[in-house]
Amino acid sequence: MHSSVNKHVLKMKDRKVIGEGRGRIVFHHGKRHVMKIAKNAYGRRSNKTEVYLYEHCPASIRKYLGRIFEYGKGWVVMKKYTRKFPNHSKKYRQKLYRIKCKFKRYGILPFEIYSARYKTPNLSNLRLNRKGRIKVIDFGNFHIMRR
């Protein structure tokens, strides 16, 4: 692990781990936030992608991204969304398809909102906010197409 990552992980050692992927560890960070800490270069790139997209994309698609509150070298603090995506709902699957198309119209390839193998919604990366709007909580693997 990168030395600055070790510092962040040590500070978070009393926090509950929500999840862990190939490049990041996600911790509870208070009642309403999570902190994503990069474990390696892949995780740092995912954090940078999330911050860049959140700050530079149009508001019409930012509303579907998990809200980022602050960030630094190797870490991102994001709003915590706890309502699960209702995979059984045809209405929500249709909404997700329209959201995917909207991202593509803006030149953003939304990888990992659908599972590559089964072409079904990737439930680990999707949540709903309190108003029922779909939120993508892991968009570090989205790709920006060059125009």
XYZ file of C-alpha atoms in Angstrom:
147
model
C 0.000 0.000 0.000
C 1.071 3.559 -0.683
C 2.391 5.376 2.425
C -0.258 8.145 2.341
C -2.926 5.454 2.077
C -1.552 3.795 5.215
C -1.953 7.115 7.086
C -5.600 7.389 6.021
C -6.345 3.750 6.831
C -4.760 4.099 10.286
C -6.951 7.133 10.992
C -10.015 5.101 9.978
C -9.126 1.950 11.953
C -11.974 2.518 14.435
C -14.506 2.961 11.600
C -16.608 0.166 10.139
C -15.602 -1.099 6.692
C -18.603 -1.025 4.343
C -16.886 -2.666 1.416
C -13.651 -3.296 -0.360
C -12.811 -3.658 -4.000
C -9.733 -4.155 -6.099
C -8.537 -0.600 -5.601
C -10.368 0.959 -2.645
C -11.656 0.422 0.860
C -14.946 2.121 1.817
C -15.505 3.160 5.452
C -18.426 4.632 7.355
C -17.557 8.282 7.915
C -20.151 9.603 10.309
C -23.875 8.952 9.988
C -24.353 10.359 6.503
C -21.046 9.872 4.693
C -18.608 7.267 3.462
C -14.889 7.622 2.816
C -13.295 5.795 -0.092
C -9.566 5.299 0.399
C -7.374 4.138 -2.469
C -5.244 1.043 -1.838
C -3.204 1.281 -5.031
C -2.801 3.155 -8.323
C -6.047 1.698 -9.654
C -7.922 3.064 -6.631
C -6.286 6.472 -6.936
C -7.336 6.597 -10.597
C -10.911 5.634 -9.635
C -11.026 8.436 -7.055
C -9.692 10.950 -9.584
C -12.255 9.840 -12.162
C -15.109 10.206 -9.680
C -14.010 13.693 -8.652
C -13.410 14.822 -12.246
C -16.782 13.549 -13.463
C -18.654 14.975 -10.510
C -17.091 18.417 -10.931
C -17.179 18.628 -14.740
C -20.271 16.818 -15.960
C -23.529 18.661 -16.709
C -26.030 18.965 -13.861
C -28.501 16.895 -15.880
C -26.354 13.795 -15.306
C -24.598 14.826 -12.086
C -27.935 14.330 -10.333
C -27.473 10.570 -10.869
C -23.997 10.459 -9.290
C -23.332 10.016 -5.590
C -22.644 13.431 -4.073
C -18.986 14.156 -3.320
C -18.386 16.450 -0.358
C -14.613 16.585 -0.187
C -11.536 14.832 -1.461
C -7.788 14.759 -1.179
C -4.842 12.714 -2.318
C -6.054 9.129 -2.270
C -9.456 9.674 -0.628
C -13.002 10.827 -1.376
C -15.866 11.583 1.033
C -19.274 10.861 -0.453
C -22.846 10.963 0.779
C -24.048 7.603 2.104
C -27.020 6.117 0.259
C -28.628 3.148 1.975
C -31.778 2.417 -0.065
C -31.108 -0.536 -2.345
C -31.872 -0.455 -6.057
C -35.165 -2.359 -6.582
C -33.975 -4.868 -9.165
C -37.382 -6.543 -9.291
C -39.011 -3.304 -10.510
C -39.423 -3.031 -14.274
C -39.955 0.732 -13.851
C -36.535 1.180 -12.213
C -34.772 -1.065 -14.729
C -36.233 1.107 -17.511
C -35.113 4.275 -15.706
C -31.607 2.845 -15.374
C -31.490 2.096 -19.100
C -32.504 5.703 -19.891
C -29.827 6.998 -17.496
C -27.203 4.832 -19.209
C -28.249 6.273 -22.591
C -28.088 9.813 -21.204
C -24.509 9.276 -19.980
C -23.550 7.955 -23.412
C -25.072 11.005 -25.140
C -22.685 13.138 -23.076
C -19.699 10.983 -24.068
C -19.469 9.044 -20.806
C -19.379 5.255 -20.885
C -20.984 4.135 -17.609
C -19.098 0.903 -16.958
C -20.229 -1.276 -14.083
C -23.799 -0.036 -13.694
C -24.676 -3.289 -15.444
C -22.883 -6.551 -14.726
C -20.778 -7.449 -17.758
C -21.552 -11.124 -17.527
C -25.305 -11.166 -17.040
C -26.341 -7.734 -18.411
C -28.352 -7.072 -15.257
C -28.110 -4.009 -13.000
C -24.977 -4.095 -10.848
C -26.683 -3.784 -7.473
C -23.465 -3.080 -5.565
C -22.987 0.196 -7.481
C -26.580 1.474 -7.443
C -28.752 3.003 -4.721
C -31.776 5.264 -4.398
C -31.883 8.593 -2.610
C -34.718 9.474 -0.225
C -36.826 10.785 -3.114
C -36.393 7.544 -5.065
C -33.895 8.857 -7.646
C -31.303 6.362 -8.858
C -27.782 7.162 -7.653
C -24.573 5.597 -8.939
C -22.314 5.251 -5.910
C -19.258 3.856 -7.692
C -18.431 5.629 -10.925
C -14.652 5.391 -10.789
C -14.622 3.075 -13.817
C -16.674 5.330 -16.070
C -14.796 6.313 -19.217
C -14.907 9.687 -20.905
C -14.876 9.418 -24.698
C -12.772 11.892 -26.576
C -14.663 13.952 -29.132
